[in-house]
PDB file of C-alpha atoms in Angstrom:
ATOM      1  CA  MET A 247      42.330  20.454  38.876  1.00  0.00           C
ATOM      2  CA  ASN A 248      39.977  18.762  41.319  1.00  0.00           C
ATOM      3  CA  SER A 249      36.397  19.302  40.273  1.00  0.00           C
ATOM      4  CA  LEU A 250      33.993  20.659  37.688  1.00  0.00           C
ATOM      5  CA  ASN A 251      33.805  23.863  39.749  1.00  0.00           C
ATOM      6  CA  LYS A 252      37.296  24.878  38.531  1.00  0.00           C
ATOM      7  CA  LYS A 253      37.765  26.902  35.410  1.00  0.00           C
ATOM      8  CA  VAL A 254      38.299  24.821  32.310  1.00  0.00           C
ATOM      9  CA  LEU A 255      41.157  26.164  30.234  1.00  0.00           C
ATOM     10  CA  LYS A 256      41.127  25.923  26.462  1.00  0.00           C
ATOM     11  CA  VAL A 257      44.508  26.239  24.883  1.00  0.00           C
ATOM     12  CA  LEU A 258      45.094  27.736  21.501  1.00  0.00           C
ATOM     13  CA  LYS A 259      48.299  26.603  19.869  1.00  0.00           C
ATOM     14  CA  LYS A 260      49.468  28.343  16.768  1.00  0.00           C
ATOM     15  CA  ARG A 261      50.523  25.811  14.173  1.00  0.00           C
ATOM     16  CA  GLU A 262      51.374  27.473  10.926  1.00  0.00           C
ATOM     17  CA  GLY A 263      48.808  30.193  11.473  1.00  0.00           C
ATOM     18  CA  GLU A 264      46.057  27.901  12.862  1.00  0.00           C
ATOM     19  CA  PHE A 265      44.307  27.817  16.215  1.00  0.00           C
ATOM     20  CA  TYR A 266      44.214  24.258  17.545  1.00  0.00           C
ATOM     21  CA  CYS A 267      42.108  22.592  20.284  1.00  0.00           C
ATOM     22  CA  ASN A 268      43.736  19.404  21.505  1.00  0.00           C
ATOM     23  CA  LYS A 269      40.633  18.389  23.486  1.00  0.00           C
ATOM     24  CA  CYS A 270      38.515  18.017  20.355  1.00  0.00           C
ATOM     25  CA  ASP A 271      41.262  17.756  17.730  1.00  0.00           C
ATOM     26  CA  TYR A 272      39.817  20.878  16.102  1.00  0.00           C
ATOM     27  CA  ASN A 273      41.739  23.591  14.232  1.00  0.00           C
ATOM     28  CA  SER A 274      40.806  26.813  12.494  1.00  0.00           C
ATOM     29  CA  SER A 275      42.668  29.701  10.897  1.00  0.00           C
ATOM     30  CA  SER A 276      40.051  32.086  12.300  1.00  0.00           C
ATOM     31  CA  HIS A 277      40.315  33.151  15.908  1.00  0.00           C
ATOM     32  CA  SER A 278      36.603  34.094  16.013  1.00  0.00           C
ATOM     33  CA  ASN A 279      35.591  30.648  14.728  1.00  0.00           C
ATOM     34  CA  TYR A 280      37.793  29.061  17.338  1.00  0.00           C
ATOM     35  CA  LYS A 281      36.095  31.075  20.074  1.00  0.00           C
ATOM     36  CA  LYS A 282      32.732  29.826  18.818  1.00  0.00           C
ATOM     37  CA  HIS A 283      34.052  26.274  18.971  1.00  0.00           C
ATOM     38  CA  VAL A 284      35.096  26.486  22.617  1.00  0.00           C
ATOM     39  CA  LEU A 285      31.555  27.536  23.517  1.00  0.00           C
ATOM     40  CA  THR A 286      30.009  24.473  21.902  1.00  0.00           C
ATOM     41  CA  ARG A 287      28.463  21.672  23.924  1.00  0.00           C
ATOM     42  CA  LYS A 288      30.860  19.139  22.452  1.00  0.00           C
ATOM     43  CA  HIS A 289      33.906  21.113  23.563  1.00  0.00           C
ATOM     44  CA  ILE A 290      32.567  21.744  27.080  1.00  0.00           C
ATOM     45  CA  LEU A 291      31.774  18.054  27.596  1.00  0.00           C
ATOM     46  CA  ASN A 292      35.129  16.925  26.185  1.00  0.00           C
ATOM     47  CA  ALA A 293      36.958  19.351  28.423  1.00  0.00           C
ATOM     48  CA  SER A 294      35.081  18.259  31.540  1.00  0.00           C
ATOM     49  CA  LEU A 295      35.526  14.553  30.811  1.00  0.00           C
ATOM     50  CA  ASN A 296      39.164  14.891  29.870  1.00  0.00           C
ATOM     51  CA  GLU A 297      39.848  16.658  33.128  1.00  0.00           C
ATOM     52  CA  LYS A 298      38.581  13.675  35.036  1.00  0.00           C
ATOM     53  CA  TYR A 299      40.211  10.840  33.130  1.00  0.00           C
ATOM     54  CA  SER A 300      43.289  12.168  31.297  1.00  0.00           C
ATOM     55  CA  ASP A 301      46.857  12.840  32.517  1.00  0.00           C
ATOM     56  CA  TYR A 302      47.756  16.223  34.027  1.00  0.00           C
ATOM     57  CA  THR A 303      48.724  18.570  31.166  1.00  0.00           C
ATOM     58  CA  CYS A 304      50.527  21.893  31.227  1.00  0.00           C
ATOM     59  CA  GLU A 305      48.285  24.446  29.603  1.00  0.00           C
ATOM     60  CA  PHE A 306      51.334  26.404  28.403  1.00  0.00           C
ATOM     61  CA  CYS A 307      53.470  23.767  26.667  1.00  0.00           C
ATOM     62  CA  ASN A 308      51.145  20.710  26.573  1.00  0.00           C
ATOM     63  CA  LYS A 309      53.558  18.479  28.489  1.00  0.00           C
ATOM     64  CA  THR A 310      51.738  15.758  30.482  1.00  0.00           C
ATOM     65  CA  TYR A 311      52.387  14.363  33.965  1.00  0.00           C
ATOM     66  CA  LYS A 312      50.974  11.399  35.836  1.00  0.00           C
ATOM     67  CA  ASN A 313      50.239  13.340  39.004  1.00  0.00           C
ATOM     68  CA  ARG A 314      49.366  16.851  40.098  1.00  0.00           C
ATOM     69  CA  ASN A 315      52.595  17.443  42.042  1.00  0.00           C
ATOM     70  CA  GLY A 316      54.724  16.825  38.970  1.00  0.00           C
ATOM     71  CA  LEU A 317      52.706  19.340  36.995  1.00  0.00           C
ATOM     72  CA  TRP A 318      53.005  21.916  39.826  1.00  0.00           C
ATOM     73  CA  TYR A 319      56.808  21.678  39.911  1.00  0.00           C
ATOM     74  CA  HIS A 320      56.955  21.863  36.116  1.00  0.00           C
ATOM     75  CA  LYS A 321      54.893  25.051  35.944  1.00  0.00           C
ATOM     76  CA  LYS A 322      57.412  26.864  38.196  1.00  0.00           C
ATOM     77  CA  LYS A 323      60.150  26.302  35.616  1.00  0.00           C
ATOM     78  CA  CYS A 324      58.100  26.249  32.394  1.00  0.00           C
ATOM     79  CA  ASN A 325      59.851  28.518  29.846  1.00  0.00           C
ATOM     80  CA  VAL A 326      56.617  29.161  27.977  1.00  0.00           C
ATOM     81  CA  ASN A 327      54.930  30.383  31.143  1.00  0.00           C
ATOM     82  CA  ASN A 328      57.909  32.678  31.864  1.00  0.00           C
ATOM     83  CA  GLY A 329      57.862  34.238  28.378  1.00  0.00           C
ATOM     84  CA  GLY A 330      60.809  32.237  27.006  1.00  0.00           C
ATOM     85  CA  ASN A 331      58.880  30.780  24.119  1.00  0.00           C
ATOM     86  CA  GLU A 332      56.293  32.274  21.760  1.00  0.00           C
ATOM     87  CA  ILE A 333      54.468  29.080  20.805  1.00  0.00           C
ATOM     88  CA  VAL A 334      51.416  30.160  22.734  1.00  0.00           C
ATOM     89  CA  SER A 335      49.791  33.156  21.147  1.00  0.00           C
ATOM     90  CA  ASP A 336      46.629  33.370  23.179  1.00  0.00           C
ATOM     91  CA  ILE A 337      44.750  31.683  25.977  1.00  0.00           C
ATOM     92  CA  ASP A 338      40.994  31.712  26.230  1.00  0.00           C
ATOM     93  CA  VAL A 339      39.656  31.141  29.704  1.00  0.00           C
ATOM     94  CA  ILE A 340      36.066  30.025  29.942  1.00  0.00           C
ATOM     95  CA  ASP A 341      34.277  29.908  33.239  1.00  0.00           C
ATOM     96  CA  VAL A 342      32.332  26.663  33.233  1.00  0.00           C
ATOM     97  CA  SER A 343      30.423  25.972  36.413  1.00  0.00           C
ATOM     98  CA  SER A 344      29.551  22.494  37.571  1.00  0.00           C
ATOM     99  CA  ASN A 345      25.856  23.291  37.004  1.00  0.00           C
ATOM    100  CA  ASP A 346      26.485  23.963  33.291  1.00  0.00           C
ATOM    101  CA  VAL A 347      28.279  20.679  32.730  1.00  0.00           C
ATOM    102  CA  VAL A 348      25.831  18.710  34.841  1.00  0.00           C
ATOM    103  CA  LYS A 349      22.969  20.208  32.817  1.00  0.00           C
ATOM    104  CA  HIS A 350      24.522  18.980  29.550  1.00  0.00           C
ATOM    105  CA  VAL A 351      25.185  15.570  31.012  1.00  0.00           C
ATOM    106  CA  SER A 352      21.663  15.451  32.446  1.00  0.00           C
ATOM    107  CA  ASP A 353      20.176  16.191  29.016  1.00  0.00           C
ATOM    108  CA  ASP A 354      21.952  13.154  27.604  1.00  0.00           C
ATOM    109  CA  ASP A 355      20.960  11.082  30.613  1.00  0.00           C
ATOM    110  CA  ASN A 356      17.317  12.024  30.097  1.00  0.00           C
ATOM    111  CA  MET A 357      17.495  11.006  26.451  1.00  0.00           C
ATOM    112  CA  TYR A 358      18.938   7.595  27.352  1.00  0.00           C
ATOM    113  CA  LYS A 359      16.425   7.261  30.161  1.00  0.00           C
ATOM    114  CA  GLU A 360      13.541   7.843  27.735  1.00  0.00           C
ATOM    115  CA  MET A 361      15.001   5.290  25.317  1.00  0.00           C
ATOM    116  CA  PHE A 362      15.349   2.765  28.125  1.00  0.00           C
ATOM    117  CA  LEU A 363      11.780   3.305  29.349  1.00  0.00           C
ATOM    118  CA  SER A 364      10.497   2.913  25.786  1.00  0.00           C
ATOM    119  CA  MET A 365      12.340  -0.396  25.442  1.00  0.00           C
ATOM    120  CA  VAL A 366      10.942  -1.580  28.782  1.00  0.00           C
ATOM    121  CA  HIS A 367       7.407  -0.667  27.655  1.00  0.00           C
ATOM    122  CA  GLU A 368       7.809  -2.559  24.370  1.00  0.00           C
ATOM    123  CA  ASN A 369       9.208  -5.506  26.294  1.00  0.00           C
ATOM    124  CA  LYS A 370       6.152  -5.560  28.545  1.00  0.00           C
ATOM    125  CA  GLU A 371       3.836  -5.512  25.527  1.00  0.00           C
ATOM    126  CA  MET A 372       5.700  -8.428  23.951  1.00  0.00           C
ATOM    127  CA  ARG A 373       5.615 -10.411  27.203  1.00  0.00           C
ATOM    128  CA  LYS A 374       1.860  -9.794  27.477  1.00  0.00           C
ATOM    129  CA  THR A 375       1.340 -11.073  23.921  1.00  0.00           C
ATOM    130  CA  ILE A 376       3.364 -14.211  24.655  1.00  0.00           C
ATOM    131  CA  HIS A 377       1.458 -14.689  27.910  1.00  0.00           C
ATOM    132  CA  ASP A 378      -1.864 -14.536  26.028  1.00  0.00           C
ATOM    133  CA  LEU A 379      -0.656 -17.069  23.453  1.00  0.00           C
ATOM    134  CA  ILE A 380       0.576 -19.678  25.940  1.00  0.00           C
ATOM    135  CA  PRO A 381      -2.888 -21.127  26.778  1.00  0.00           C
ATOM    136  CA  ARG A 382      -3.670 -21.532  23.082  1.00  0.00           C
ATOM    137  CA  ILE A 383      -0.411 -23.346  22.436  1.00  0.00           C
ATOM    138  CA  GLY A 384      -1.036 -25.586  25.424  1.00  0.00           C
ATOM    139  CA  ASP A 385      -4.533 -26.608  24.343  1.00  0.00           C
ATOM    140  CA  ASN A 386      -3.861 -27.267  20.656  1.00  0.00           C
ATOM    141  CA  ASN A 387      -1.307 -29.080  18.588  1.00  0.00           C
ATOM    142  CA  VAL A 388       0.617 -27.446  15.765  1.00  0.00           C
ATOM    143  CA  THR A 389      -1.842 -28.549  13.085  1.00  0.00           C
ATOM    144  CA  ASN A 390      -4.871 -27.207  14.931  1.00  0.00           C
ATOM    145  CA  MET A 391      -3.064 -23.961  15.672  1.00  0.00           C
ATOM    146  CA  TYR A 392      -2.255 -23.480  11.981  1.00  0.00           C
ATOM    147  CA  GLN A 393      -5.786 -24.266  10.884  1.00  0.00           C
ATOM    148  CA  SER A 394      -7.264 -22.009  13.563  1.00  0.00           C
ATOM    149  CA  THR A 395      -5.081 -19.152  12.345  1.00  0.00           C
ATOM    150  CA  THR A 396      -5.987 -19.625   8.693  1.00  0.00           C
ATOM    151  CA  THR A 397      -9.688 -19.933   9.525  1.00  0.00           C
ATOM    152  CA  ASN A 398      -9.703 -16.810  11.677  1.00  0.00           C
ATOM    153  CA  HIS A 399      -8.173 -14.821   8.845  1.00  0.00           C
ATOM    154  CA  ASN A 400     -10.587 -16.302   6.269  1.00  0.00           C
ATOM    155  CA  HIS A 401      -7.707 -17.959   4.460  1.00  0.00           C
ATOM    156  CA  PHE A 402      -8.996 -21.547   4.518  1.00  0.00           C
ATOM    157  CA  ASN A 403      -6.808 -23.504   2.109  1.00  0.00           C
ATOM    158  CA  MET A 404      -8.929 -26.023   0.209  1.00  0.00           C
ATOM    159  CA  ASN A 405      -5.950 -27.798  -1.349  1.00  0.00           C
ATOM    160  CA  ILE A 406      -4.342 -28.423   2.046  1.00  0.00           C
ATOM    161  CA  PHE A 407      -7.661 -29.727   3.395  1.00  0.00           C
ATOM    162  CA  LEU A 408      -8.107 -32.116   0.458  1.00  0.00           C
ATOM    163  CA  ASN A 409      -4.531 -33.382   0.219  1.00  0.00           C
ATOM    164  CA  THR A 410      -3.984 -33.865   3.948  1.00  0.00           C
ATOM    165  CA  GLN A 411      -7.261 -34.686   5.662  1.00  0.00           C
ATOM    166  CA  CYS A 412      -9.020 -36.143   2.607  1.00  0.00           C
ATOM    167  CA  LYS A 413      -6.039 -37.925   1.080  1.00  0.00           C
ATOM    168  CA  ASN A 414      -7.664 -41.352   1.659  1.00  0.00           C
ATOM    169  CA  ALA A 415     -10.993 -40.433   0.059  1.00  0.00           C
ATOM    170  CA  LEU A 416     -12.583 -42.691  -2.568  1.00  0.00           C
ATOM    171  CA  ASN A 417     -12.265 -41.964  -6.259  1.00  0.00           C
ATOM    172  CA  LEU A 418     -15.594 -40.830  -7.724  1.00  0.00           C
ATOM    173  CA  ALA A 419     -15.796 -43.865 -10.043  1.00  0.00           C
ATOM    174  CA  ASP A 420     -15.170 -46.233  -7.115  1.00  0.00           C
ATOM    175  CA  PHE A 421     -17.858 -44.452  -5.096  1.00  0.00           C
ATOM    176  CA  VAL A 422     -20.433 -44.930  -7.879  1.00  0.00           C
ATOM    177  CA  GLN A 423     -19.431 -48.576  -8.227  1.00  0.00           C
ATOM    178  CA  SER A 424     -19.931 -49.131  -4.486  1.00  0.00           C
ATOM    179  CA  LEU A 425     -23.519 -47.828  -4.434  1.00  0.00           C
ATOM    180  CA  GLN A 426     -26.076 -50.479  -3.534  1.00  0.00           C
ATOM    181  CA  LEU A 427     -29.347 -49.741  -5.345  1.00  0.00           C
ATOM    182  CA  GLN A 428     -32.746 -51.223  -4.607  1.00  0.00           C
ATOM    183  CA  VAL A 429     -36.061 -51.563  -6.434  1.00  0.00           C
ATOM    184  CA  GLU A 430     -37.291 -48.891  -4.051  1.00  0.00           C
ATOM    185  CA  ASP A 431     -34.967 -46.409  -5.773  1.00  0.00           C
ATOM    186  CA  LEU A 432     -36.841 -46.977  -9.036  1.00  0.00           C
ATOM    187  CA  GLU A 433     -40.147 -46.415  -7.291  1.00  0.00           C
ATOM    188  CA  ASN A 434     -38.816 -43.197  -5.748  1.00  0.00           C
ATOM    189  CA  ASN A 435     -38.011 -41.925  -9.224  1.00  0.00           C
ATOM    190  CA  ALA A 436     -41.652 -42.375 -10.186  1.00  0.00           C
ATOM    191  CA  LYS A 437     -42.792 -40.809  -6.908  1.00  0.00           C
ATOM    192  CA  TYR A 438     -40.430 -37.789  -6.714  1.00  0.00           C
ATOM    193  CA  GLY A 439     -39.308 -37.379 -10.320  1.00  0.00           C
ATOM    194  CA  PHE A 440     -35.943 -37.909 -12.001  1.00  0.00           C
ATOM    195  CA  VAL A 441     -34.068 -35.001 -10.325  1.00  0.00           C
ATOM    196  CA  GLU A 442     -35.141 -35.731  -6.742  1.00  0.00           C
ATOM    197  CA  GLY A 443     -34.900 -39.501  -7.178  1.00  0.00           C
ATOM    198  CA  MET A 444     -31.325 -39.386  -8.526  1.00  0.00           C
ATOM    199  CA  SER A 445     -30.326 -36.758  -5.939  1.00  0.00           C
ATOM    200  CA  LYS A 446     -31.521 -39.041  -3.116  1.00  0.00           C
ATOM    201  CA  ILE A 447     -29.443 -41.963  -4.418  1.00  0.00           C
ATOM    202  CA  PHE A 448     -26.311 -39.793  -4.741  1.00  0.00           C
ATOM    203  CA  ILE A 449     -26.713 -38.073  -1.355  1.00  0.00           C
ATOM    204  CA  ARG A 450     -27.566 -41.300   0.497  1.00  0.00           C
ATOM    205  CA  GLY A 451     -24.299 -42.817  -0.689  1.00  0.00           C
ATOM    206  CA  LEU A 452     -22.326 -39.747   0.420  1.00  0.00           C
ATOM    207  CA  GLN A 453     -24.001 -39.651   3.834  1.00  0.00           C
ATOM    208  CA  ALA A 454     -22.976 -43.256   4.426  1.00  0.00           C
ATOM    209  CA  LEU A 455     -19.310 -42.218   4.167  1.00  0.00           C
ATOM    210  CA  ASP A 456     -17.100 -40.407   6.641  1.00  0.00           C
ATOM    211  CA  VAL A 457     -16.709 -36.773   5.558  1.00  0.00           C
ATOM    212  CA  TYR A 458     -13.019 -37.250   4.798  1.00  0.00           C
ATOM    213  CA  LYS A 459     -13.732 -40.359   2.680  1.00  0.00           C
ATOM    214  CA  ARG A 460     -16.109 -38.586   0.330  1.00  0.00           C
ATOM    215  CA  PRO A 461     -14.984 -38.163  -3.310  1.00  0.00           C
ATOM    216  CA  ILE A 462     -16.638 -34.742  -3.652  1.00  0.00           C
ATOM    217  CA  HIS A 463     -16.352 -31.506  -1.674  1.00  0.00           C
ATOM    218  CA  CYS A 464     -17.814 -28.065  -2.331  1.00  0.00           C
ATOM    219  CA  SER A 465     -15.852 -24.931  -1.370  1.00  0.00           C
ATOM    220  CA  ASP A 466     -18.398 -22.315  -2.499  1.00  0.00           C
ATOM    221  CA  GLY A 467     -22.130 -22.974  -2.194  1.00  0.00           C
ATOM    222  CA  LYS A 468     -23.143 -19.906  -4.209  1.00  0.00           C
ATOM    223  CA  ARG A 469     -21.062 -20.861  -7.221  1.00  0.00           C
ATOM    224  CA  ASP A 470     -21.266 -24.648  -6.734  1.00  0.00           C
ATOM    225  CA  THR A 471     -17.477 -24.890  -6.833  1.00  0.00           C
ATOM    226  CA  LEU A 472     -16.739 -28.606  -6.604  1.00  0.00           C
ATOM    227  CA  TYR A 473     -13.539 -30.574  -6.063  1.00  0.00           C
ATOM    228  CA  VAL A 474     -13.615 -34.173  -7.269  1.00  0.00           C
ATOM    229  CA  LYS A 475     -11.181 -36.993  -6.606  1.00  0.00           C
ATOM    230  CA  GLU A 476     -10.513 -39.134  -9.642  1.00  0.00           C
ATOM    231  CA  ASN A 477      -7.493 -41.273 -10.529  1.00  0.00           C
ATOM    232  CA  ASP A 478      -6.189 -40.747  -6.966  1.00  0.00           C
ATOM    233  CA  ALA A 479      -5.924 -36.975  -7.421  1.00  0.00           C
ATOM    234  CA  TRP A 480      -8.043 -34.039  -6.278  1.00  0.00           C
ATOM    235  CA  ASN A 481      -8.971 -31.523  -8.960  1.00  0.00           C
ATOM    236  CA  ARG A 482     -11.361 -28.647  -9.233  1.00  0.00           C
ATOM    237  CA  GLU A 483     -14.340 -29.553 -11.388  1.00  0.00           C
ATOM    238  CA  GLU A 484     -14.511 -27.656 -14.661  1.00  0.00           C
ATOM    239  CA  ASP A 485     -17.482 -25.470 -15.561  1.00  0.00           C
ATOM    240  CA  ASP A 486     -19.055 -28.284 -17.616  1.00  0.00           C
ATOM    241  CA  TYR A 487     -19.050 -30.620 -14.560  1.00  0.00           C
ATOM    242  CA  LYS A 488     -17.980 -33.515 -16.777  1.00  0.00           C
ATOM    243  CA  ASN A 489     -16.970 -35.846 -13.942  1.00  0.00           C
ATOM    244  CA  MET A 490     -20.200 -35.236 -12.053  1.00  0.00           C
ATOM    245  CA  LYS A 491     -22.368 -35.737 -15.151  1.00  0.00           C
ATOM    246  CA  ASP A 492     -20.554 -38.980 -16.000  1.00  0.00           C
ATOM    247  CA  ALA A 493     -21.246 -40.157 -12.436  1.00  0.00           C
ATOM    248  CA  ILE A 494     -24.965 -39.330 -12.785  1.00  0.00           C
ATOM    249  CA  VAL A 495     -25.148 -41.315 -16.040  1.00  0.00           C
ATOM    250  CA  SER A 496     -23.472 -44.303 -14.351  1.00  0.00           C
ATOM    251  CA  ILE A 497     -25.894 -44.179 -11.408  1.00  0.00           C
ATOM    252  CA  LYS A 498     -28.830 -43.920 -13.819  1.00  0.00           C
ATOM    253  CA  ARG A 499     -27.678 -47.069 -15.637  1.00  0.00           C
ATOM    254  CA  LYS A 500     -27.268 -48.973 -12.365  1.00  0.00           C
ATOM    255  CA  ASN A 501     -30.748 -47.891 -11.383  1.00  0.00           C
ATOM    256  CA  LEU A 502     -32.304 -49.041 -14.658  1.00  0.00           C
ATOM    257  CA  GLN A 503     -30.763 -52.465 -14.181  1.00  0.00           C
ATOM    258  CA  LYS A 504     -33.165 -52.887 -11.286  1.00  0.00           C
ATOM    259  CA  MET A 505     -36.117 -52.870 -13.725  1.00  0.00           C
ATOM    260  CA  ASP A 506     -35.636 -56.610 -14.260  1.00  0.00           C
ATOM    261  CA  ASP A 507     -35.882 -57.169 -10.514  1.00  0.00           C
ATOM    262  CA  LEU A 508     -39.044 -55.075 -10.382  1.00  0.00           C
ATOM    263  CA  ILE A 509     -40.736 -57.035 -13.180  1.00  0.00           C
ATOM    264  CA  ASN A 510     -39.487 -60.409 -11.942  1.00  0.00           C
ATOM    265  CA  ASP A 511     -40.820 -59.900  -8.410  1.00  0.00           C
ATOM    266  CA  ASN A 512     -44.125 -61.412  -9.604  1.00  0.00           C
ATOM    267  CA  PRO A 513     -43.243 -63.459 -12.708  1.00  0.00           C
ATOM    268  CA  ASP A 514     -46.499 -65.467 -12.684  1.00  0.00           C
ATOM    269  CA  VAL A 515     -48.801 -62.469 -12.505  1.00  0.00           C
ATOM    270  CA  PRO A 516     -49.895 -61.174 -15.923  1.00  0.00           C
ATOM    271  CA  ILE A 517     -49.113 -57.520 -16.564  1.00  0.00           C
ATOM    272  CA  ASP A 518     -52.328 -55.590 -16.935  1.00  0.00           C
ATOM    273  CA  ASN A 519     -52.723 -52.154 -18.419  1.00  0.00           C
ATOM    274  CA  ASN A 520     -52.451 -50.349 -15.094  1.00  0.00           C
ATOM    275  CA  GLN A 521     -49.301 -52.189 -14.141  1.00  0.00           C
ATOM    276  CA  GLU A 522     -47.854 -51.586 -17.564  1.00  0.00           C
ATOM    277  CA  MET A 523     -48.494 -47.864 -17.206  1.00  0.00           C
ATOM    278  CA  GLN A 524     -46.865 -47.963 -13.783  1.00  0.00           C
ATOM    279  CA  TYR A 525     -43.741 -49.585 -15.199  1.00  0.00           C
ATOM    280  CA  LEU A 526     -43.601 -47.078 -18.025  1.00  0.00           C
ATOM    281  CA  ASN A 527     -43.878 -44.212 -15.519  1.00  0.00           C
ATOM    282  CA  ILE A 528     -41.025 -45.652 -13.450  1.00  0.00           C
ATOM    283  CA  LEU A 529     -38.940 -46.176 -16.565  1.00  0.00           C
ATOM    284  CA  SER A 530     -39.604 -42.666 -17.841  1.00  0.00           C
ATOM    285  CA  ASN A 531     -38.648 -41.000 -14.553  1.00  0.00           C
ATOM    286  CA  SER A 532     -35.583 -43.184 -14.192  1.00  0.00           C
ATOM    287  CA  ILE A 533     -34.286 -42.259 -17.633  1.00  0.00           C
ATOM    288  CA  GLY A 534     -35.116 -38.567 -17.479  1.00  0.00           C
ATOM    289  CA  SER A 535     -36.005 -36.155 -20.245  1.00  0.00           C
ATOM    290  CA  GLU A 536     -33.491 -35.839 -23.055  1.00  0.00           C
ATOM    291  CA  GLU A 537     -34.837 -32.382 -23.801  1.00  0.00           C
ATOM    292  CA  ASN A 538     -34.204 -31.160 -20.238  1.00  0.00           C
ATOM    293  CA  LYS A 539     -31.102 -33.234 -19.637  1.00  0.00           C
ATOM    294  CA  ASP A 540     -28.660 -30.341 -18.952  1.00  0.00           C
ATOM    295  CA  ARG A 541     -31.120 -28.526 -16.702  1.00  0.00           C
ATOM    296  CA  ASP A 542     -31.923 -31.692 -14.721  1.00  0.00           C
ATOM    297  CA  PHE A 543     -28.268 -32.689 -14.366  1.00  0.00           C
ATOM    298  CA  ASN A 544     -27.381 -29.201 -13.085  1.00  0.00           C
ATOM    299  CA  LYS A 545     -30.169 -29.413 -10.493  1.00  0.00           C
ATOM    300  CA  ILE A 546     -28.855 -32.774  -9.274  1.00  0.00           C
ATOM    301  CA  ILE A 547     -25.325 -31.326  -9.041  1.00  0.00           C
ATOM    302  CA  LYS A 548     -26.619 -28.347  -7.034  1.00  0.00           C
ATOM    303  CA  ASN A 549     -28.402 -30.693  -4.601  1.00  0.00           C
ATOM    304  CA  VAL A 550     -25.228 -32.734  -4.143  1.00  0.00           C
ATOM    305  CA  ALA A 551     -23.115 -29.579  -3.699  1.00  0.00           C
ATOM    306  CA  LYS A 552     -25.288 -28.492  -0.754  1.00  0.00           C
ATOM    307  CA  GLU A 553     -24.642 -31.833   0.924  1.00  0.00           C
ATOM    308  CA  VAL A 554     -20.849 -31.713   0.546  1.00  0.00           C
ATOM    309  CA  LEU A 555     -20.302 -28.006   1.327  1.00  0.00           C
ATOM    310  CA  VAL A 556     -17.196 -27.707   3.519  1.00  0.00           C
ATOM    311  CA  ASP A 557     -17.704 -26.062   6.909  1.00  0.00           C
ATOM    312  CA  LYS A 558     -14.545 -23.935   6.878  1.00  0.00           C
ATOM    313  CA  LYS A 559     -15.000 -22.657  10.426  1.00  0.00           C
ATOM    314  CA  ASN A 560     -15.369 -26.022  12.120  1.00  0.00           C
ATOM    315  CA  THR A 561     -13.450 -28.333   9.807  1.00  0.00           C
ATOM    316  CA  LEU A 562     -10.184 -29.375  11.538  1.00  0.00           C
TER     317      LEU A 562
END
């Protein structure tokens, strides 16, 4: 058997009433089912491939030989072929042209070809993505790359910002203690009122610090969501803003201590009625209204929050 142009023989061996195909290791008790089997694509491909790669087999008795000459000499003397044995009950001969087999093989080849082309396309897409990412990796370090990614996806992590970049910030109490107040701050209270005067003192102290050294940061300007560092730890300020209000009270006390300096600037000059009224006005605006205390404190906190609002897009 030289080529796919030759007829492919399918042998039916009767084994206890069954029809057996040794090419596919298939058996059936029904002759009609067996005939259907030998017309299947699987059988045709197995037969064509086995012809090319297997030993030379006698279609009458299934004996195998290593070369074609041996099989030819055997067939001349084969008892089954000469009617001496009844093992073979029937032989189906199917005419399979090379075009039929090639068509089946080509179908499989096309399927694998499509799979291969799909993989190549996906590979190109992945290489393009990597190519686009390379400049970004080259221009930024790992930290910047992470922060850029989180910012772009609107997933700025306030806790990471505070505990990494602001880990050396002052405690709020230490910040208040460090404030240097002047007599001018008292006069500003009389000029601008308690809320604006206290806000200016607080904000001036914050502006004098590096952003990452500040003890207060705001993550949400609409809700005045504040984070305060106290006792060497960052925590979100509660709704009552206790830490911030305590800080305002401490600044107010430091400011009032400057009243002695204001009065003692001219110790030899008698205090007239106008000057006395001026001092009382300064004192009143430096203390604030007890009746409007909560409202005034909340206004001061809102002013401070605007100053310390974190720029999530540009903060690195």
